[in-house]
Each structure stands twice: as C-alpha cells, then as structure tokens.
mmCIF file of C-alpha atoms and ligand atoms in Angstrom:
data_model
loop_
_atom_site.group_PDB
_atom_site.id
_atom_site.type_symbol
_atom_site.label_atom_id
_atom_site.label_comp_id
_atom_site.label_asym_id
_atom_site.label_seq_id
_atom_site.Cartn_x
_atom_site.Cartn_y
_atom_site.Cartn_z
ATOM 1 C CA MET A 1 12.664 35.274 -23.690
ATOM 2 C CA ALA A 2 11.050 32.974 -21.193
ATOM 3 C CA TYR A 3 10.802 29.271 -21.932
ATOM 4 C CA ASP A 4 8.274 28.563 -24.687
ATOM 5 C CA TYR A 5 6.107 25.755 -23.308
ATOM 6 C CA GLU A 6 3.157 26.568 -25.521
ATOM 7 C CA LYS A 7 4.999 25.448 -28.634
ATOM 8 C CA HIS A 8 4.435 21.875 -27.291
ATOM 9 C CA ILE A 9 0.820 22.362 -26.177
ATOM 10 C CA ARG A 10 -2.297 22.050 -28.301
ATOM 11 C CA ALA A 11 -3.661 25.497 -29.114
ATOM 12 C CA GLY A 12 -6.467 26.718 -26.892
ATOM 13 C CA LYS A 13 -6.001 23.956 -24.282
ATOM 14 C CA LEU A 14 -4.825 26.202 -21.422
ATOM 15 C CA PRO A 15 -5.813 26.763 -18.691
ATOM 16 C CA HIS A 16 -5.766 23.038 -17.898
ATOM 17 C CA ILE A 17 -8.365 21.319 -15.694
ATOM 18 C CA TRP A 18 -6.090 20.438 -12.757
ATOM 19 C CA CYS A 19 -6.840 21.960 -9.345
ATOM 20 C CA PRO A 20 -4.883 24.911 -7.919
ATOM 21 C CA GLY A 21 -1.434 23.678 -6.907
ATOM 22 C CA CYS A 22 -1.793 20.192 -8.416
ATOM 23 C CA GLY A 23 1.719 18.958 -9.170
ATOM 24 C CA HIS A 24 0.701 17.328 -12.444
ATOM 25 C CA GLY A 25 1.247 20.695 -14.156
ATOM 26 C CA ILE A 26 4.801 20.920 -12.789
ATOM 27 C CA ALA A 27 5.479 17.424 -14.103
ATOM 28 C CA MET A 28 4.043 18.354 -17.497
ATOM 29 C CA LYS A 29 6.456 21.265 -17.743
ATOM 30 C CA GLY A 30 9.308 18.895 -16.863
ATOM 31 C CA LEU A 31 8.216 16.459 -19.565
ATOM 32 C CA ILE A 32 8.117 19.275 -22.138
ATOM 33 C CA ARG A 33 11.657 20.395 -21.258
ATOM 34 C CA ALA A 34 12.868 16.785 -21.488
ATOM 35 C CA LEU A 35 11.299 16.284 -24.932
ATOM 36 C CA ASP A 36 12.996 19.503 -25.989
ATOM 37 C CA THR A 37 16.393 18.492 -24.578
ATOM 38 C CA CYS A 38 16.231 15.185 -26.411
ATOM 39 C CA GLY A 39 15.037 16.918 -29.590
ATOM 40 C CA LEU A 40 12.191 14.466 -30.112
ATOM 41 C CA GLU A 41 10.125 15.169 -33.190
ATOM 42 C CA LYS A 42 6.414 15.525 -32.585
ATOM 43 C CA ASN A 43 5.497 13.248 -35.475
ATOM 44 C CA ASN A 44 7.791 10.510 -34.259
ATOM 45 C CA THR A 45 6.707 10.588 -30.625
ATOM 46 C CA ALA A 46 3.638 9.019 -29.026
ATOM 47 C CA ILE A 47 2.459 9.927 -25.531
ATOM 48 C CA VAL A 48 0.126 7.320 -24.073
ATOM 49 C CA SER A 49 -1.998 7.292 -20.925
ATOM 50 C CA GLY A 50 -4.780 5.456 -19.125
ATOM 51 C CA ILE A 51 -7.396 7.223 -16.986
ATOM 52 C CA GLY A 52 -7.052 9.614 -14.063
ATOM 53 C CA CYS A 53 -6.087 13.229 -13.465
ATOM 54 C CA ALA A 54 -2.466 12.360 -14.306
ATOM 55 C CA SER A 55 -3.634 10.557 -17.431
ATOM 56 C CA ARG A 56 -5.206 13.770 -18.718
ATOM 57 C CA LEU A 57 -1.702 15.087 -19.369
ATOM 58 C CA PRO A 58 -1.169 13.758 -22.925
ATOM 59 C CA GLY A 59 -4.385 15.437 -24.054
ATOM 60 C CA TYR A 60 -2.675 18.806 -23.668
ATOM 61 C CA MET A 61 0.384 17.815 -25.644
ATOM 62 C CA ASP A 62 0.706 18.624 -29.335
ATOM 63 C CA TYR A 63 2.150 15.183 -30.118
ATOM 64 C CA ASN A 64 0.654 11.850 -31.179
ATOM 65 C CA THR A 65 -1.383 11.030 -28.095
ATOM 66 C CA LEU A 66 -3.417 8.067 -26.984
ATOM 67 C CA HIS A 67 -5.825 8.332 -24.033
ATOM 68 C CA THR A 68 -6.849 4.739 -23.357
ATOM 69 C CA ALA A 69 -8.603 2.607 -20.721
ATOM 70 C CA HIS A 70 -7.872 2.791 -16.985
ATOM 71 C CA GLY A 71 -4.700 0.863 -16.186
ATOM 72 C CA ARG A 72 -4.027 -0.135 -19.778
ATOM 73 C CA ALA A 73 -1.550 2.536 -20.854
ATOM 74 C CA ALA A 74 1.433 0.163 -20.815
ATOM 75 C CA ALA A 75 -0.465 -2.368 -22.937
ATOM 76 C CA PHE A 76 -1.452 0.203 -25.589
ATOM 77 C CA ALA A 77 2.044 1.675 -25.516
ATOM 78 C CA THR A 78 3.480 -1.808 -26.077
ATOM 79 C CA GLY A 79 1.237 -2.112 -29.138
ATOM 80 C CA VAL A 80 2.473 1.208 -30.524
ATOM 81 C CA LYS A 81 6.113 0.322 -29.949
ATOM 82 C CA MET A 82 5.772 -3.186 -31.439
ATOM 83 C CA SER A 83 4.136 -1.871 -34.606
ATOM 84 C CA LYS A 84 6.482 1.121 -34.932
ATOM 85 C CA PRO A 85 9.735 0.369 -33.103
ATOM 86 C CA GLU A 86 11.303 3.548 -34.505
ATOM 87 C CA MET A 87 8.818 5.660 -32.585
ATOM 88 C CA ASN A 88 9.616 7.281 -29.242
ATOM 89 C CA VAL A 89 6.996 6.064 -26.810
ATOM 90 C CA ILE A 90 6.259 7.914 -23.580
ATOM 91 C CA VAL A 91 3.680 6.774 -21.030
ATOM 92 C CA VAL A 92 2.230 9.126 -18.413
ATOM 93 C CA GLY A 93 -0.107 8.037 -15.645
ATOM 94 C CA GLY A 94 -0.968 8.002 -11.979
ATOM 95 C CA ASP A 95 -0.172 5.697 -9.077
ATOM 96 C CA GLY A 96 -3.682 4.248 -9.164
ATOM 97 C CA ASP A 97 -3.681 3.722 -12.910
ATOM 98 C CA GLY A 98 -0.204 2.171 -12.954
ATOM 99 C CA THR A 99 -0.055 0.121 -9.758
ATOM 100 C CA ALA A 100 -3.655 -0.812 -8.885
ATOM 101 C CA ILE A 101 -5.847 -1.661 -11.879
ATOM 102 C CA GLY A 102 -2.818 -1.460 -14.199
ATOM 103 C CA GLY A 103 -0.295 -3.177 -11.941
ATOM 104 C CA ASN A 104 -0.206 -6.263 -14.100
ATOM 105 C CA HIS A 105 0.535 -4.338 -17.312
ATOM 106 C CA PHE A 106 3.094 -2.250 -15.468
ATOM 107 C CA ILE A 107 5.172 -5.164 -14.172
ATOM 108 C CA HIS A 108 5.103 -7.049 -17.456
ATOM 109 C CA ALA A 109 6.163 -4.017 -19.483
ATOM 110 C CA CYS A 110 9.069 -3.708 -17.011
ATOM 111 C CA ARG A 111 9.865 -7.417 -17.330
ATOM 112 C CA ARG A 112 10.032 -7.221 -21.115
ATOM 113 C CA ASN A 113 12.387 -4.272 -21.031
ATOM 114 C CA ILE A 114 10.587 -2.704 -23.966
ATOM 115 C CA ASP A 115 12.051 0.644 -25.014
ATOM 116 C CA MET A 116 9.713 3.256 -23.582
ATOM 117 C CA THR A 117 9.750 5.961 -20.919
ATOM 118 C CA TYR A 118 7.043 5.662 -18.286
ATOM 119 C CA VAL A 119 6.514 8.769 -16.151
ATOM 120 C CA ILE A 120 4.404 7.814 -13.161
ATOM 121 C CA LEU A 121 2.933 10.662 -11.138
ATOM 122 C CA ASN A 122 2.565 9.305 -7.623
ATOM 123 C CA ASN A 123 0.256 11.572 -5.624
ATOM 124 C CA TYR A 124 -0.545 8.746 -3.163
ATOM 125 C CA ILE A 125 -4.240 8.667 -4.061
ATOM 126 C CA TYR A 126 -6.987 8.212 -6.656
ATOM 127 C CA GLY A 127 -7.366 11.943 -7.279
ATOM 128 C CA MET A 128 -9.868 11.969 -10.099
ATOM 129 C CA THR A 129 -12.551 9.907 -8.391
ATOM 130 C CA GLY A 130 -12.477 11.764 -5.085
ATOM 131 C CA GLY A 131 -9.635 10.353 -3.037
ATOM 132 C CA GLN A 132 -9.990 6.595 -2.621
ATOM 133 C CA PHE A 133 -6.794 4.975 -1.329
ATOM 134 C CA SER A 134 -4.325 3.612 -3.846
ATOM 135 C CA PRO A 135 -1.562 1.026 -3.351
ATOM 136 C CA CYS A 136 0.676 4.049 -2.677
ATOM 137 C CA THR A 137 -1.362 5.720 0.079
ATOM 138 C CA PRO A 138 0.952 5.661 3.103
ATOM 139 C CA THR A 139 0.004 3.330 5.961
ATOM 140 C CA GLY A 140 -2.060 5.170 8.550
ATOM 141 C CA HIS A 141 -3.017 7.987 6.200
ATOM 142 C CA LYS A 142 -6.570 8.905 5.364
ATOM 143 C CA ALA A 143 -8.427 8.494 2.118
ATOM 144 C CA SER A 144 -12.162 8.632 1.414
ATOM 145 C CA THR A 145 -12.181 4.833 1.751
ATOM 146 C CA THR A 146 -9.845 4.653 4.762
ATOM 147 C CA VAL A 147 -11.340 7.268 7.056
ATOM 148 C CA TYR A 148 -9.872 5.610 10.154
ATOM 149 C CA GLY A 149 -6.410 5.360 8.629
ATOM 150 C CA ASN A 150 -5.085 3.061 5.915
ATOM 151 C CA PRO A 151 -4.046 -0.340 7.310
ATOM 152 C CA ASP A 152 -2.243 -1.416 4.101
ATOM 153 C CA PRO A 153 1.492 -1.347 3.507
ATOM 154 C CA ILE A 154 2.461 0.514 0.314
ATOM 155 C CA PHE A 155 3.933 -0.405 -3.015
ATOM 156 C CA ASP A 156 7.267 1.372 -3.451
ATOM 157 C CA ILE A 157 6.861 2.028 -7.194
ATOM 158 C CA SER A 158 10.558 2.344 -7.936
ATOM 159 C CA LYS A 159 11.417 -0.868 -6.066
ATOM 160 C CA LEU A 160 8.534 -2.619 -7.802
ATOM 161 C CA ALA A 161 9.892 -1.491 -11.189
ATOM 162 C CA ILE A 162 13.424 -2.655 -10.385
ATOM 163 C CA GLY A 163 12.155 -5.993 -9.109
ATOM 164 C CA ALA A 164 10.025 -6.471 -12.211
ATOM 165 C CA GLY A 165 12.967 -5.881 -14.575
ATOM 166 C CA ALA A 166 12.953 -2.224 -15.668
ATOM 167 C CA THR A 167 16.486 -1.250 -16.653
ATOM 168 C CA PHE A 168 16.360 2.458 -15.764
ATOM 169 C CA VAL A 169 14.575 3.565 -12.623
ATOM 170 C CA ALA A 170 14.660 7.057 -11.176
ATOM 171 C CA ARG A 171 12.669 9.119 -8.707
ATOM 172 C CA THR A 172 12.156 12.775 -7.980
ATOM 173 C CA THR A 173 9.384 15.032 -6.693
ATOM 174 C CA ALA A 174 7.206 17.840 -8.016
ATOM 175 C CA PHE A 175 9.200 20.220 -5.811
ATOM 176 C CA HIS A 176 12.470 19.309 -7.548
ATOM 177 C CA ALA A 177 11.381 20.734 -10.881
ATOM 178 C CA THR A 178 14.716 20.758 -12.710
ATOM 179 C CA GLN A 179 15.405 17.149 -11.736
ATOM 180 C CA ILE A 180 12.154 16.085 -13.422
ATOM 181 C CA ASP A 181 13.359 16.992 -16.903
ATOM 182 C CA LYS A 182 16.901 15.721 -16.312
ATOM 183 C CA LEU A 183 15.674 12.291 -15.251
ATOM 184 C CA ILE A 184 13.019 12.016 -17.973
ATOM 185 C CA ALA A 185 15.649 12.985 -20.569
ATOM 186 C CA GLU A 186 17.986 10.287 -19.231
ATOM 187 C CA GLY A 187 15.116 7.836 -19.367
ATOM 188 C CA ILE A 188 14.346 8.739 -22.981
ATOM 189 C CA LYS A 189 17.989 8.230 -23.966
ATOM 190 C CA HIS A 190 18.121 4.871 -22.198
ATOM 191 C CA LYS A 191 17.394 1.893 -24.444
ATOM 192 C CA GLY A 192 14.872 -0.224 -22.576
ATOM 193 C CA MET A 193 12.147 0.335 -20.030
ATOM 194 C CA ALA A 194 12.720 3.565 -18.106
ATOM 195 C CA ILE A 195 10.501 4.345 -15.114
ATOM 196 C CA ILE A 196 10.556 7.870 -13.693
ATOM 197 C CA GLU A 197 8.526 8.153 -10.512
ATOM 198 C CA VAL A 198 7.536 11.723 -9.656
ATOM 199 C CA LEU A 199 6.251 12.121 -6.100
ATOM 200 C CA ASP A 200 3.450 14.559 -6.508
ATOM 201 C CA ASP A 201 0.827 16.434 -4.547
ATOM 202 C CA CYS A 202 -2.950 16.205 -4.706
ATOM 203 C CA PRO A 203 -4.021 18.970 -2.348
ATOM 204 C CA THR A 204 -7.703 18.406 -3.114
ATOM 205 C CA THR A 205 -8.269 14.770 -2.191
ATOM 206 C CA TYR A 206 -5.149 13.743 -0.264
ATOM 207 C CA GLY A 207 -3.700 16.887 1.286
ATOM 208 C CA ARG A 208 -6.782 18.171 3.009
ATOM 209 C CA ARG A 209 -7.541 14.799 4.613
ATOM 210 C CA ASN A 210 -4.000 14.447 5.881
ATOM 211 C CA LYS A 211 -3.337 17.729 7.638
ATOM 212 C CA PHE A 212 -1.534 19.489 4.820
ATOM 213 C CA ARG A 213 -3.503 22.665 5.134
ATOM 214 C CA SER A 214 -2.186 24.251 1.995
ATOM 215 C CA VAL A 215 -0.540 23.435 -1.292
ATOM 216 C CA VAL A 216 2.624 25.007 0.057
ATOM 217 C CA ASP A 217 2.630 22.567 3.026
ATOM 218 C CA MET A 218 2.507 19.688 0.563
ATOM 219 C CA MET A 219 5.364 21.114 -1.494
ATOM 220 C CA LYS A 220 7.440 21.596 1.672
ATOM 221 C CA ARG A 221 6.821 17.986 2.608
ATOM 222 C CA LEU A 222 8.121 16.830 -0.796
ATOM 223 C CA LYS A 223 11.179 19.004 -0.291
ATOM 224 C CA GLU A 224 11.822 17.563 3.173
ATOM 225 C CA ILE A 225 11.397 13.852 2.460
ATOM 226 C CA ALA A 226 13.673 13.738 -0.610
ATOM 227 C CA VAL A 227 17.254 12.564 -0.105
ATOM 228 C CA PRO A 228 19.586 12.233 -3.112
ATOM 229 C CA VAL A 229 21.026 8.706 -3.419
ATOM 230 C CA ALA A 230 24.608 9.918 -2.979
ATOM 231 C CA ALA A 231 23.770 11.708 0.282
ATOM 232 C CA ALA A 232 21.809 8.716 1.568
ATOM 233 C CA SER A 233 24.871 6.452 1.527
ATOM 234 C CA LYS A 234 26.376 8.618 4.281
ATOM 235 C CA MET A 235 23.246 8.626 6.442
ATOM 236 C CA THR A 236 22.220 6.258 9.238
ATOM 237 C CA ALA A 237 19.037 4.186 9.147
ATOM 238 C CA GLU A 238 17.625 6.507 11.781
ATOM 239 C CA GLN A 239 18.341 9.593 9.698
ATOM 240 C CA LEU A 240 16.690 7.937 6.710
ATOM 241 C CA GLU A 241 13.482 7.187 8.582
ATOM 242 C CA GLY A 242 10.543 8.639 6.628
ATOM 243 C CA LYS A 243 12.754 9.778 3.734
ATOM 244 C CA VAL A 244 12.681 8.691 0.088
ATOM 245 C CA LEU A 245 15.685 8.339 -2.178
ATOM 246 C CA THR A 246 15.809 10.520 -5.288
ATOM 247 C CA GLY A 247 17.937 10.472 -8.422
ATOM 248 C CA VAL A 248 18.858 7.491 -10.595
ATOM 249 C CA LEU A 249 18.133 4.444 -8.435
ATOM 250 C CA TYR A 250 18.981 1.730 -10.946
ATOM 251 C CA LYS A 251 20.506 1.417 -14.409
ATOM 252 C CA GLU A 252 21.506 -1.639 -16.370
ATOM 253 C CA ASP A 253 22.078 -2.602 -20.017
ATOM 254 C CA LYS A 254 19.999 -5.562 -21.133
ATOM 255 C CA PRO A 255 18.552 -6.775 -24.454
ATOM 256 C CA GLU A 256 15.594 -4.644 -25.525
ATOM 257 C CA TYR A 257 12.302 -6.296 -26.414
ATOM 258 C CA THR A 258 11.527 -4.956 -29.912
ATOM 259 C CA GLU A 259 15.077 -5.803 -31.009
ATOM 260 C CA GLN A 260 14.700 -9.315 -29.638
ATOM 261 C CA TYR A 261 11.375 -9.597 -31.409
ATOM 262 C CA ALA A 262 12.887 -8.461 -34.719
ATOM 263 C CA GLN A 263 15.285 -11.400 -34.394
ATOM 264 C CA VAL A 264 12.357 -13.753 -33.843
ATOM 265 C CA ILE A 265 10.857 -12.464 -37.106
ATOM 266 C CA GLU A 266 14.168 -13.071 -38.907
ATOM 267 C CA ARG A 267 14.391 -16.606 -37.537
ATOM 268 C CA ALA A 268 10.814 -17.321 -38.562
ATOM 269 C CA LYS A 269 11.563 -16.113 -42.109
ATOM 270 C CA GLY A 270 14.469 -18.524 -42.342
ATOM 271 C CA ALA A 271 12.510 -21.477 -40.996
ATOM 272 C CA MET B 1 19.199 46.827 -6.794
ATOM 273 C CA SER B 2 17.647 46.545 -10.237
ATOM 274 C CA ALA B 3 15.524 43.728 -11.548
ATOM 275 C CA LYS B 4 17.353 40.917 -13.355
ATOM 276 C CA ALA B 5 14.169 39.760 -15.072
ATOM 277 C CA GLU B 6 10.774 40.995 -16.028
ATOM 278 C CA ILE B 7 8.025 38.815 -14.598
ATOM 279 C CA GLU B 8 4.979 38.267 -16.769
ATOM 280 C CA ILE B 9 1.812 36.958 -15.117
ATOM 281 C CA ILE B 10 -0.887 35.431 -17.271
ATOM 282 C CA GLU B 11 -3.823 36.167 -15.001
ATOM 283 C CA ARG B 12 -6.221 34.041 -17.003
ATOM 284 C CA TYR B 13 -4.145 30.932 -16.178
ATOM 285 C CA CYS B 14 -3.216 31.706 -12.559
ATOM 286 C CA LYS B 15 -5.195 29.638 -10.038
ATOM 287 C CA GLY B 16 -3.768 31.372 -6.989
ATOM 288 C CA CYS B 17 -1.969 28.377 -5.458
ATOM 289 C CA SER B 18 0.784 30.687 -4.096
ATOM 290 C CA ILE B 19 3.621 28.223 -4.768
ATOM 291 C CA CYS B 20 5.535 30.938 -6.623
ATOM 292 C CA VAL B 21 5.075 33.420 -3.783
ATOM 293 C CA GLU B 22 6.302 30.981 -1.140
ATOM 294 C CA PHE B 23 9.448 29.789 -2.933
ATOM 295 C CA CYS B 24 10.651 33.074 -4.430
ATOM 296 C CA PRO B 25 13.917 33.645 -2.545
ATOM 297 C CA THR B 26 13.692 37.447 -2.676
ATOM 298 C CA LYS B 27 9.960 37.956 -2.040
ATOM 299 C CA VAL B 28 9.161 39.565 -5.378
ATOM 300 C CA LEU B 29 5.640 38.163 -5.554
ATOM 301 C CA GLU B 30 2.489 38.577 -3.498
ATOM 302 C CA MET B 31 -1.027 37.212 -3.568
ATOM 303 C CA ASP B 32 -3.737 39.687 -4.459
ATOM 304 C CA ALA B 33 -7.253 38.265 -4.184
ATOM 305 C CA PHE B 34 -6.335 34.770 -5.444
ATOM 306 C CA VAL B 35 -4.141 35.977 -8.298
ATOM 307 C CA VAL B 36 -0.427 36.586 -7.981
ATOM 308 C CA LYS B 37 1.068 40.023 -8.576
ATOM 309 C CA VAL B 38 4.550 41.466 -8.778
ATOM 310 C CA ALA B 39 5.010 43.490 -5.614
ATOM 311 C CA ASN B 40 8.743 44.070 -5.527
ATOM 312 C CA ALA B 41 10.013 43.930 -9.114
ATOM 313 C CA ASP B 42 13.471 45.317 -8.363
ATOM 314 C CA ALA B 43 14.355 42.405 -6.087
ATOM 315 C CA CYS B 44 14.076 39.768 -8.824
ATOM 316 C CA ILE B 45 17.332 37.823 -9.297
ATOM 317 C CA ALA B 46 16.032 35.899 -12.361
ATOM 318 C CA CYS B 47 16.449 32.530 -10.611
ATOM 319 C CA ASN B 48 13.446 31.071 -12.489
ATOM 320 C CA GLN B 49 12.143 29.204 -9.419
ATOM 321 C CA CYS B 50 8.656 30.679 -9.801
ATOM 322 C CA GLU B 51 8.323 29.720 -13.455
ATOM 323 C CA LEU B 52 9.660 26.191 -12.899
ATOM 324 C CA ARG B 53 7.183 25.424 -10.110
ATOM 325 C CA CYS B 54 4.076 27.166 -11.408
ATOM 326 C CA PRO B 55 1.755 24.245 -12.235
ATOM 327 C CA ASP B 56 -0.423 26.465 -14.425
ATOM 328 C CA PHE B 57 1.933 27.943 -17.023
ATOM 329 C CA ALA B 58 0.901 31.300 -15.578
ATOM 330 C CA ILE B 59 4.246 32.958 -14.841
ATOM 331 C CA LYS B 60 7.085 33.719 -17.218
ATOM 332 C CA VAL B 61 10.545 34.980 -16.347
ATOM 333 C CA HIS B 62 11.966 37.180 -19.100
ATOM 334 C CA LYS B 63 15.650 37.695 -18.313
ATOM 335 C CA LEU B 64 16.846 41.252 -18.809
HETATM 336 C C1 TPP C 301 -12.235 0.320 -15.469
HETATM 337 C C2 TPP C 301 -12.348 1.542 -14.637
HETATM 338 N N1 TPP C 301 -12.397 1.428 -13.286
HETATM 339 C C3 TPP C 301 -12.455 2.535 -12.534
HETATM 340 C C4 TPP C 301 -12.477 3.771 -13.102
HETATM 341 C C5 TPP C 301 -12.586 5.006 -12.222
HETATM 342 N N2 TPP C 301 -11.332 5.726 -12.095
HETATM 343 C C6 TPP C 301 -11.042 6.753 -12.892
HETATM 344 S S1 TPP C 301 -9.597 7.486 -12.525
HETATM 345 C C7 TPP C 301 -9.336 6.404 -11.237
HETATM 346 C C8 TPP C 301 -8.120 6.506 -10.353
HETATM 347 C C9 TPP C 301 -7.055 7.419 -10.841
HETATM 348 O O1 TPP C 301 -6.025 7.495 -9.918
HETATM 349 P P1 TPP C 301 -4.546 7.790 -10.374
HETATM 350 O O2 TPP C 301 -4.168 6.933 -11.514
HETATM 351 O O3 TPP C 301 -3.668 7.727 -9.190
HETATM 352 O O4 TPP C 301 -4.618 9.275 -10.983
HETATM 353 P P2 TPP C 301 -4.824 10.671 -10.259
HETATM 354 O O5 TPP C 301 -6.245 11.029 -10.522
HETATM 355 O O6 TPP C 301 -4.517 10.503 -8.813
HETATM 356 O O7 TPP C 301 -3.854 11.562 -10.954
HETATM 357 C C10 TPP C 301 -10.377 5.495 -11.123
HETATM 358 C C11 TPP C 301 -10.464 4.450 -10.101
HETATM 359 C C12 TPP C 301 -12.401 3.859 -14.513
HETATM 360 N N3 TPP C 301 -12.378 5.043 -15.148
HETATM 361 N N4 TPP C 301 -12.351 2.746 -15.252
HETATM 362 S S1 SF4 C 302 -8.061 15.985 -7.744
HETATM 363 FE FE1 SF4 C 302 -5.909 15.938 -7.098
HETATM 364 S S2 SF4 C 302 -4.814 14.934 -8.787
HETATM 365 FE FE2 SF4 C 302 -6.817 15.610 -9.581
HETATM 366 S S3 SF4 C 302 -6.451 17.640 -10.462
HETATM 367 FE FE3 SF4 C 302 -7.160 17.944 -8.354
HETATM 368 S S4 SF4 C 302 -5.253 18.074 -7.157
HETATM 369 FE FE4 SF4 C 302 -4.713 17.171 -9.129
HETATM 370 S S1 SF4 C 303 12.753 34.654 -11.014
HETATM 371 FE FE1 SF4 C 303 13.320 34.092 -8.906
HETATM 372 S S2 SF4 C 303 13.589 36.046 -7.883
HETATM 373 FE FE2 SF4 C 303 12.464 36.492 -9.763
HETATM 374 S S3 SF4 C 303 10.315 36.407 -9.145
HETATM 375 FE FE3 SF4 C 303 10.844 34.385 -9.865
HETATM 376 S S4 SF4 C 303 11.439 33.246 -8.028
HETATM 377 FE FE4 SF4 C 303 11.475 35.429 -7.506
HETATM 378 S S1 SF4 C 304 2.427 29.320 -9.025
HETATM 379 FE FE1 SF4 C 304 1.330 29.904 -10.907
HETATM 380 S S2 SF4 C 304 -0.821 29.451 -10.515
HETATM 381 FE FE2 SF4 C 304 0.225 29.410 -8.546
HETATM 382 S S3 SF4 C 304 -0.061 31.528 -7.768
HETATM 383 FE FE3 SF4 C 304 1.897 31.485 -8.847
HETATM 384 S S4 SF4 C 304 1.413 32.139 -10.960
HETATM 385 FE FE4 SF4 C 304 -0.529 31.587 -9.973
HETATM 386 MG MG1 MG C 305 -2.971 9.275 -8.022
#
C-alpha cells in the first residue's frame, strides 16, 4: 500500500488549486506525514493560516482549520491556544504573510514562546497576487515590483525567529521532502514556539522572472543551496557563499506562555 | 530486473510538472503530452522519490 494522504484531506478537495510544480503541495504532504508520526487527533488539532497561496493549505486539511486575515495567522492561533491550551496548534503561511504584513505578529508570537508549530513556506515572493517582492526576495532578483532588480536586503526568517525568541527553529527545502516531516514532527513535540522554514518554489511568479526556466531548475537550485548544519561547520566562508543552512538551527528549553499564563490566573484567584 | 513497486498515476491530479520524471534515479517515468506515464516499469527500485516530491498527490508507489 502506498501512503494514504487522502485520509487527512477533505473529501473532494483534490486536485488542489496550486500551479504545476508549486512546492506548497510537497510541503502539505510533509505536514500530513508529521501529523501522522505524532499521532495528532483531528479533533484536537487546529491548523491556522492567513492569506496567500501557502495559506490555502489548511483548507484542504480534514482538521479544525481557520483561514483568517492576511498576516494575522499568529494572532488568531494565539487566541485558539490561549482559550484551549490542550489543543495542538499549527500555523501555515507564506513569507509575505508571515514577514511583511504579519511580521509584527510573527515576532511577538516567537517572543512569547507560545506552544505552537509555525510552518512558513518561503517561496521568496508574493505568489498569489502576481509576484510582488516580499521581504525574502533575494537582493538583485526580479519581482513584478522590482523589474530592475530588488535593491533590498532580505529577512533571514530563521534568524529572525531565533532573534525574536522562538525556542525551536529549523529549515529545510521543498526538495528535501523527508526532512520536512521530520522537522515538523520535532517542532510539534517541542514545547514552545517552533518555526519550520521550508524554502519553496513558485515557478509561476518568481521562477520565470529569475531565469529558472522550469520547475525542475527551481528544484535543482533548492537541492544545491542547502547545506546541513553539521556539514557547514567544516566548510569555509567561501564555500558557504550563496548556501543556506538546513536542519535544526536552534533549540532551547524556556517557560511556555500558556503555562505561565495559567500561573497568572492562579495568582489572581488567590489575590 | 523486475519491478520492486507498482506505480499508480492519478491522471486527473497530474499537472505535468515533470518533477517525478527528473528525479527518478532509474528513469522509470516519462512525460506524455503533459501527463506522466510509466515507461520502464521493470526498472523501479521502489525508492519512493517520485511520490514524496509530487506536489499534486498524483503518483503512488505500491511496494511489491
Ligand atoms: C490586508 C490585505 N492586504 C493585501 C492582500 C493581498 N494579498 C493576498 S496574498 C498576498 C501575499 C501572499 O504572499 P505569501 O504570503 O508569500 O504567499 P504565497 O502566495 O507566496 O504562497 C497579498 C499581498 C490581502 N489579501 N489583504
Ligand atoms: S502562484 Fe506561485 S505560490 Fe501560488 S500556486 Fe502558483 S506557483 Fe504556487
Ligand atoms: S519509486 Fe523510485 S524508482 Fe520507482 S518510479 Fe518512483 S522514483 Fe522511480
Ligand atoms: S510530480 Fe506529480 S504532478 Fe508532477 S508530473 Fe509527476 S505525477 Fe504529475
Ligand atoms: Mg510567498
């Protein structure tokens, strides 16, 4: 028997709307395998998103799902977790949703170390709206709004998450399919804010403007730029030029927000 | 050599991206007018690479 993905997908929802070769589907399969590995019950799991192609993902999932406002996934997810701390809360969204309009919610959810797993699909672009540049579009690259090349430096999402206080931060790519579910599963098991950045491909609005002539070229690029953290420690700065580190980048045990808040409630009762 | 898995293609889901064709280590798959087809079934080593990377839930590897 092949893997049964459809057991986790709402009936009649396939084929999905994503373009041919869009990595969001590969990430969705990884998320499904991770939910399975961790044995999460559908009724006790909420998958929350904002707006964007990536944010369409929860709509396919046969779980409790919440498709909210652009950039606000972390805020809604915080509400779910605060009202039902026993629930497993997963956030899925894009680089634009999470680091542009939603950057503020993203960093503060990290700072609070609230127990959720945030899977951020970084395809370097605003895919859904036709390819405007995002805070993750590489410097010099082209977007519909940077036709002469993007002058901005990028946000490194994983570094941003670590700096903001997330206690589990990991990165992989859509090419490294089996690593997606391993890292998401580790993130789910971690108590606190877990960020899993998946470097992804948007052939339609990013690839074609940036000389990746096919989906396969984009996948090969993801394969080539990824360097596992262990291997990177033995490489020179020159060898690491243009590469991105993959694997678990940061892990720390720190007090979790809903537990801290429960103590506040106890103290208030005694006052 | 005999096939180690039976490959099932759900044509209705396949969007013809050719990711599975490119990364199959033994060249089992081929594109046929924007939909993938099994061209060399016997060469399949059941590595699952095609199923893992198909973004469209369109290919299933049934191990034999
Ligand atoms: C308040 C608001 N502003 C702008 C938009 C338009 N909008 C929809 S999706 C999107 C960007 C999505 O980019 P990203 O999160 O990276 O997802 P992708 O489509 O690349 O997967 C924008 C700007 C919106 N829906 N709501
Ligand atoms: S526009 Fe880009 S991100 Fe959106 S579905 Fe198409 S390939 Fe995927
Ligand atoms: S299972 Fe492996 S060998 Fe068989 S078709 Fe898929 S990628 Fe090719
Ligand atoms: S990876 Fe999936 S969608 Fe793409 S050609 Fe192969 S079967 Fe079709
Ligand atoms: Mg994006």
